[in-house]
Amino acid sequence: MSSARNVSVALRRARLPRPRCFVQPIVSRAPSRIATRSFSVTSAVNATKEIKYTSSAYPNLKRDPKFAEITAEDVAFFKELLGSQSAVIDGVTTDAADDIEPFNSDWMRKYRGHTRLVLKPQNKEEVSQVLKYCNDKKLAVVPQGGNTGLVGGSVPVFDEIVINTSRMNKIRSFDEGSGVLVADAGVILEVADQYLAERDHLFPLDLGAKGSCHIGGNAATNAGGLRLLRYGSLHGNILGVEAVLADGTIVNSLSTLRKNNTGYDLKQLFIGAEGTIGIITGLSIMCPPRPKAVNVAYFGVESYEQVRQAHQEAKSHLSEILSAFELMDGRSQQLVHQSTGNKNPLDSEYPFYCVVETSGSNGEHDMAKLESFLEHIMGEGIVADGVLAQDETQFQGIWRWREGITEALSHLGGTYKYDVSIPLPELYQLVDDCRERLTKLGFVGDDNSFPVRAVVGYGHMGDSNLHLNISVREYNKEVEKAIEPWVYEWIQKRNGSISAEHGLGIAKKEFIGYSQDETMVKLMKQLKDLYDPNGIMNPYKYI
Amino acid sequence: MSSARNVSVALRRARLPRPRCFVQPIVSRAPSRIATRSFSVTSAVNATKEIKYTSSAYPNLKRDPKFAEITAEDVAFFKELLGSQSAVIDGVTTDAADDIEPFNSDWMRKYRGHTRLVLKPQNKEEVSQVLKYCNDKKLAVVPQGGNTGLVGGSVPVFDEIVINTSRMNKIRSFDEGSGVLVADAGVILEVADQYLAERDHLFPLDLGAKGSCHIGGNAATNAGGLRLLRYGSLHGNILGVEAVLADGTIVNSLSTLRKNNTGYDLKQLFIGAEGTIGIITGLSIMCPPRPKAVNVAYFGVESYEQVRQAHQEAKSHLSEILSAFELMDGRSQQLVHQSTGNKNPLDSEYPFYCVVETSGSNGEHDMAKLESFLEHIMGEGIVADGVLAQDETQFQGIWRWREGITEALSHLGGTYKYDVSIPLPELYQLVDDCRERLTKLGFVGDDNSFPVRAVVGYGHMGDSNLHLNISVREYNKEVEKAIEPWVYEWIQKRNGSISAEHGLGIAKKEFIGYSQDETMVKLMKQLKDLYDPNGIMNPYKYI
Ligand SMILES: Cc1cc2nc3c(=O)[nH]c(=O)nc-3n(C[C@H](O)[C@H](O)[C@H](O)COP(=O)(O)OP(=O)(O)OC[C@H]3O[C@@H](n4cnc5c(N)ncnc54)[C@H](O)[C@@H]3O)c2cc1C
Ligand SMILES: Cc1cc2nc3c(=O)[nH]c(=O)nc-3n(C[C@H](O)[C@H](O)[C@H](O)COP(=O)(O)OP(=O)(O)OC[C@H]3O[C@@H](n4cnc5c(N)ncnc54)[C@H](O)[C@@H]3O)c2cc1C
């Protein structure tokens, strides 16, 4: 390590205009040092403020009369079936409004349903019996995991029964040789990752909501997150899915093999289906060895063009050890500061910031690569300033500036969230264009008379994935109309995706046509009808 | 590099019992040095020897009378539609038996059909019109790429029309920034990889048949190959698929975005569907930067237990730069020697051999990791002897000892091939058990009176994927009966897969029940009916 440090020091002296913290990085050989990185998501904001019912916000949406209304008899059946007290929250025959409320409203406090019944089955057999009953009686349901989804998919619109996975929370097996984890759908992502950390492995997915979201929910939304760049998509990593179809059929595709070419890969359909064709009850997933060395750096950058250069250089210098390249604009970082009161790691303000993370098996090698990268981007003036985490606290601290944005925004009122894929050259242009549009319309301003507080952009640069967020003082139909469908048209023109990782839910249902053609939508509807002919699974959403 | 070399030398002196070639590895910074690694597959063996018709080998299989017989009128329609002479091989109205033969018989010379018509459409519109016509007229078809498949899926059984993709061979685009390649289905894998090599990128799939197989065929079989371990499965790497359904519907799901969560991921169904629900006409795929340094070593090992130890050590020491860990047993290497006359890289014979490949961005770092690995496995006596490629020729040479097995075997007569996934601890046990079984039955011996020449095992150790090959002097029903279903029962008991990467085709169709339960098979049949209600796509196969 000493030689690495010397180069760092040399770097500082020779190249940094404002020499700062490019000192010793974290080179943790004890994986537990990074095992604890957590970011618990407090269920959002303004808890006192009433959330508008989705049925009022979307007045065109009518309850489908084909669905039955829940009766006391139904409730009795479920109570009998699920046994335990804690498995049924019954707002039908008792007054349980307060207990039910958290299951009716979403993390953003933007969507709110009218359910009067929450069920928490404990295994696939119970899920199967619940669904069979609902299907026979035409009772609509909403599968729900950690309820951290950002498109309103996880909560009811009307009186759909919530089937929550939180009591299916067992890790079933882990094989150290192959790295394959088999677990119930309701295991919390962070719990799974901690379990793996103790066994020197890593869950191949990481995201800001890890302390609350369920791995079944992650699969159901095909979540992307912070390290997709390195570990790839869930379509590649999930080896097996156990699920229950609308009619109660148990789909047992829980293979633990890396390769299994015996027929159509049906499990893929559940990944990203957002609970519209069945409930995932378990999954098996390939988990890589936990990296022995992890470094993270935070940069200030003067222009988006330079961010792109830094990204190219990171790919070239860091190559196989690059595990995250995240982009945040200046305004988003100001909002984190405003919301948390924390001091930004850099002295001056910049229009852009990046978080660059490396993960590797040899701290010295990684450091050497990182130094060559730093030397290059500092030497060439591609980035203006930067810090490298020196210890666990700084490591967590830096990540919080990126991961904290979603929550920081939620504390400031409402947020119109657009999670989009756009080819890199124009990625940030969308934010500028949107800000300009809303400013021209007179919506944006610093005092409370303006509906829009800020138009910010951040996201997973390494995956061409931008989060455009319009932070509003409260949700406002005028503002929404100014953004939509304008934003979707903008994206369609660039062959982008209107939903990169968050999915469709209720928020994007109407707009799928901007990213999929008619034939695709027709084929999707055909599949939906095949697996859920009565349409009881998460109605009013997705397609 | 000099210090790396010194350590190597020290290693040689201090640790190697028989100091040999652990000298300077290939550290190619010019990617073109590895761009040329190729292994062209000569369409097999004994070309003079007649191949038995599949219809005779499987007498229970009857031509389905629901399919129409091809008429001169049909041929005229296709000639008119496809225009060019070279697009139609017409054995209906002309005598084209010789021209058609290569399309009727498979690479192993084990399966042979009776087609009298081969069509080579040039784009999705032509494929769409061909399929629409066939569907309307109930003419059965077989999609065919490079015809290197190893389960008889790519050739007709009766008179199905072959729709070959070789004239859809254009690379459509490549974006250096994102590494996304968009290409026609009929592009040869090696051609795609060479194209990428010139642009410092790599096709994330590599296999022995690369000189002949098509990337559409790779997708249709969900091919695994030599580097799945490093780059992951096609389900993760393929970003988009363009395909035509049986009724001519064009499915345009050719996204080039890494993330696109807008509805069911339908393209996944075509990956591994072996031409039973549609014809893939194009795909987009994520290609990683070509590694700057590639090293390859070849080891002799005394026992399977030690192979497993070496594998564990490779994972731990080489971690993110490990790009292949291949296993070959002694007998398979003897057969390569017998077939090619080449001298084995090692002086003595061993019961097991491994090929270990690293790919990384920094030759010195990779070498240091490799040395620590070598030091460990040699020092601990885990491997008995080994060589490290010193130049391009040695690099190619070593790989040929692994990649040459399939072809070497094909020159020696017939081969019963079982491409299976088994949990690592018991992976090789299957070969021992099978050899013992066939030996006890008196089938195995060195002279021509014995039907079985050898029972060998090799494969992609890093993916728990074994190729059990029974080399026979000629195909023999008695031997087959002794192997099947015994081998499938053996695998089922270990929760393995009866087809890891080659697929089902006609060879494994009957046996899917050993790896998928009744519900899964029912759901698969349901999907097949949905997309191909007339059953014209690749009949008699798959499920
Ligand atoms: C602070 C914060 C940061 C985030 N960062 C990211 C990010 O980086 N990347 C990203 O992709 N997402 C991100 N998200 C969104 C969200 O966390 C993910 O979509 C997550 O995967 C949802 O999991 P969940 O268990 O909370 O699912 P829920 O919100 O409960 O449900 C989401 C959808 O999946 C369905 N569903 C849930 N469980 C099941 C099941 N077992 N079977 C079938 N259907 C089911 C629901 O019906 C719903 O449609 C973030 C959210 C927050 C609050
Ligand atoms: C020497 C040798 C080594 C091999 N090594 C490996 C290996 O390491 N890993 C591995 O996985 N396989 C391996 N194989 C098997 C084979 O090469 C692969 O399965 C390959 O992907 C087949 O591609 P192809 O273009 O030759 O397809 P074909 O053989 O022509 O077709 C295979 C199947 O796919 C269907 N198909 C082909 N093209 C299309 C299309 N465009 N649309 C729809 N369906 C289509 C066919 O109907 C058929 O069912 C090897 C084969 C040989 C001869």
mmCIF file with all atom_site columns, C-alpha atoms in Angstrom, chain A residues 304 327-331 351-352 422-433 435 455-458 466 490:
data_model
loop_
_atom_site.group_PDB
_atom_site.id
_atom_site.type_symbol
_atom_site.label_atom_id
_atom_site.label_alt_id
_atom_site.label_comp_id
_atom_site.label_asym_id
_atom_site.label_entity_id
_atom_site.label_seq_id
_atom_site.pdbx_PDB_ins_code
_atom_site.Cartn_x
_atom_site.Cartn_y
_atom_site.Cartn_z
_atom_site.occupancy
_atom_site.B_iso_or_equiv
_atom_site.pdbx_formal_charge
_atom_site.auth_seq_id
_atom_site.auth_comp_id
_atom_site.auth_asym_id
_atom_site.auth_atom_id
_atom_site.pdbx_PDB_model_num
ATOM 1  C CA . TYR A 1 304 ? -21.933 17.181 -18.827 1.00 0.00 ? 304 TYR A CA 1
ATOM 2  C CA . LEU A 1 327 ? -24.267 11.007 -11.973 1.00 0.00 ? 327 LEU A CA 1
ATOM 3  C CA . MET A 1 328 ? -25.890 13.713 -9.867  1.00 0.00 ? 328 MET A CA 1
ATOM 4  C CA . ASP A 1 329 ? -26.490 17.291 -10.903 1.00 0.00 ? 329 ASP A CA 1
ATOM 5  C CA . GLY A 1 330 ? -25.642 20.230 -8.699  1.00 0.00 ? 330 GLY A CA 1
ATOM 6  C CA . ARG A 1 331 ? -29.244 21.027 -7.855  1.00 0.00 ? 331 ARG A CA 1
ATOM 7  C CA . PRO A 1 351 ? -22.942 21.783 -11.914 1.00 0.00 ? 351 PRO A CA 1
ATOM 8  C CA . PHE A 1 352 ? -22.295 18.015 -11.857 1.00 0.00 ? 352 PHE A CA 1
ATOM 9  C CA . ILE A 1 422 ? -31.634 7.708  -23.203 1.00 0.00 ? 422 ILE A CA 1
ATOM 10 C CA . PRO A 1 423 ? -28.513 7.232  -25.305 1.00 0.00 ? 423 PRO A CA 1
ATOM 11 C CA . LEU A 1 424 ? -25.636 8.802  -23.366 1.00 0.00 ? 424 LEU A CA 1
ATOM 12 C CA . PRO A 1 425 ? -24.846 11.756 -25.628 1.00 0.00 ? 425 PRO A CA 1
ATOM 13 C CA . GLU A 1 426 ? -28.251 13.311 -24.914 1.00 0.00 ? 426 GLU A CA 1
ATOM 14 C CA . LEU A 1 427 ? -28.858 11.900 -21.459 1.00 0.00 ? 427 LEU A CA 1
ATOM 15 C CA . TYR A 1 428 ? -28.713 15.144 -19.521 1.00 0.00 ? 428 TYR A CA 1
ATOM 16 C CA . GLN A 1 429 ? -30.239 17.277 -22.255 1.00 0.00 ? 429 GLN A CA 1
ATOM 17 C CA . LEU A 1 430 ? -33.657 16.112 -21.105 1.00 0.00 ? 430 LEU A CA 1
ATOM 18 C CA . VAL A 1 431 ? -33.183 17.790 -17.736 1.00 0.00 ? 431 VAL A CA 1
ATOM 19 C CA . ASP A 1 432 ? -32.100 21.070 -19.298 1.00 0.00 ? 432 ASP A CA 1
ATOM 20 C CA . ASP A 1 433 ? -34.938 20.994 -21.793 1.00 0.00 ? 433 ASP A CA 1
ATOM 21 C CA . ARG A 1 435 ? -36.249 22.880 -16.797 1.00 0.00 ? 435 ARG A CA 1
ATOM 22 C CA . VAL A 1 455 ? -35.964 20.201 -11.935 1.00 0.00 ? 455 VAL A CA 1
ATOM 23 C CA . VAL A 1 456 ? -33.119 17.825 -11.197 1.00 0.00 ? 456 VAL A CA 1
ATOM 24 C CA . GLY A 1 457 ? -31.383 14.924 -12.858 1.00 0.00 ? 457 GLY A CA 1
ATOM 25 C CA . TYR A 1 458 ? -29.319 12.061 -11.500 1.00 0.00 ? 458 TYR A CA 1
ATOM 26 C CA . LEU A 1 466 ? -31.458 9.019  -15.978 1.00 0.00 ? 466 LEU A CA 1
ATOM 27 C CA . TRP A 1 490 ? -38.901 13.694 -26.173 1.00 0.00 ? 490 TRP A CA 1
#
